[in-house]
Short mmCIF file of C-alpha atoms in Angstrom, two decimals:
data_model
loop_
_atom_site.label_atom_id
_atom_site.label_comp_id
_atom_site.label_asym_id
_atom_site.label_seq_id
_atom_site.Cartn_x
_atom_site.Cartn_y
_atom_site.Cartn_z
CA MET P 1 -9.02 -2.87 -11.23
CA HIS P 2 -7.04 -5.90 -10.10
CA ASP P 3 -7.05 -9.59 -10.89
CA TYR P 4 -6.85 -10.94 -7.36
CA ASP P 5 -9.44 -11.09 -4.63
CA SER P 6 -7.22 -10.65 -1.57
CA PHE P 7 -8.20 -7.20 -0.33
CA ASN P 8 -11.13 -7.78 1.91
CA GLU P 9 -12.14 -5.81 4.97
CA ASP P 10 -10.16 -8.08 7.30
CA VAL P 11 -6.92 -7.53 5.36
CA ILE P 12 -7.47 -3.76 5.29
CA CYS P 13 -8.13 -3.72 9.04
CA THR P 14 -5.02 -5.81 9.70
CA LEU P 15 -2.93 -3.45 7.56
CA GLY P 16 -4.35 -0.51 9.50
CA ALA P 17 -3.47 -2.16 12.79
CA ALA P 18 0.06 -2.87 11.54
CA ALA P 19 0.87 0.50 9.97
CA GLY P 20 -1.66 2.80 11.61
CA GLU P 21 -5.05 3.62 10.13
CA ASP P 22 -3.81 6.99 8.85
CA ASN P 23 -1.10 5.17 6.86
CA VAL P 24 -3.48 3.07 4.74
CA ALA P 25 -5.17 4.67 1.73
CA LEU P 26 -7.57 2.98 -0.69
CA VAL P 27 -7.55 3.86 -4.41
CA GLU P 28 -4.77 6.39 -3.79
CA PRO P 29 -3.58 8.45 -6.79
CA MET P 30 0.12 7.70 -7.21
CA SER P 31 0.57 11.16 -8.76
CA ARG P 32 0.69 12.42 -5.14
CA HIS P 33 3.70 10.20 -4.46
CA THR P 34 5.93 10.46 -7.54
CA THR P 35 8.54 13.01 -8.59
CA PHE P 36 6.89 13.70 -11.94
CA GLN P 37 3.45 13.82 -10.28
CA ILE P 38 1.95 11.26 -12.64
CA GLY P 39 0.42 7.85 -12.06
CA GLY P 40 -2.88 6.12 -11.70
CA PRO P 41 -4.48 4.85 -8.52
CA ALA P 42 -2.93 2.20 -6.29
CA ASP P 43 -5.52 -0.27 -5.03
CA VAL P 44 -4.08 0.18 -1.53
CA LEU P 45 -1.14 2.36 -0.48
CA VAL P 46 0.44 1.57 2.88
CA THR P 47 3.13 3.83 4.33
CA PRO P 48 4.52 2.16 7.46
CA GLU P 49 6.66 4.48 9.56
CA THR P 50 8.84 1.95 11.38
CA PRO P 51 10.77 -1.16 10.37
CA GLU P 52 8.54 -3.20 12.69
CA ALA P 53 5.40 -1.88 11.00
CA LEU P 54 6.90 -2.69 7.60
CA VAL P 55 7.55 -6.29 8.65
CA LYS P 56 3.96 -6.64 9.90
CA VAL P 57 2.58 -5.18 6.66
CA LEU P 58 4.71 -7.49 4.49
CA ASP P 59 3.76 -10.51 6.64
CA THR P 60 0.08 -9.62 6.35
CA CYS P 61 0.33 -9.33 2.56
CA ALA P 62 2.26 -12.60 2.27
CA ILE P 63 -0.28 -14.51 4.35
CA ALA P 64 -3.22 -12.99 2.41
CA GLY P 65 -1.56 -13.57 -0.97
CA VAL P 66 -1.55 -9.87 -1.80
CA PRO P 67 1.10 -8.76 -4.32
CA VAL P 68 3.42 -6.02 -3.05
CA THR P 69 5.28 -3.33 -4.95
CA VAL P 70 7.82 -1.33 -2.96
CA VAL P 71 7.91 2.22 -4.29
CA GLY P 72 10.43 4.11 -2.17
CA ASN P 73 10.42 7.85 -2.84
CA GLY P 74 8.73 7.57 -6.22
CA SER P 75 11.59 9.22 -8.10
CA ASP P 76 12.13 6.22 -10.36
CA LEU P 77 8.52 5.81 -11.48
CA LEU P 78 6.70 7.08 -14.55
#
């Protein structure tokens, strides 16, 4: 599914602590998050609710070497 080996249990737990466990989804269909309701699965989808949580999530990904794609509202994705 991906060509990196950065998502291990520790990274997932750290993301959950940063954004809230309910805001971390594994193998999440992006069709649920785009205007045209299309898209394959994201390895991990994190939806931080505060600027502070966003900073923690981005820091965690940077330290772990995890690539990040910021999606926004999904209206510009096909």
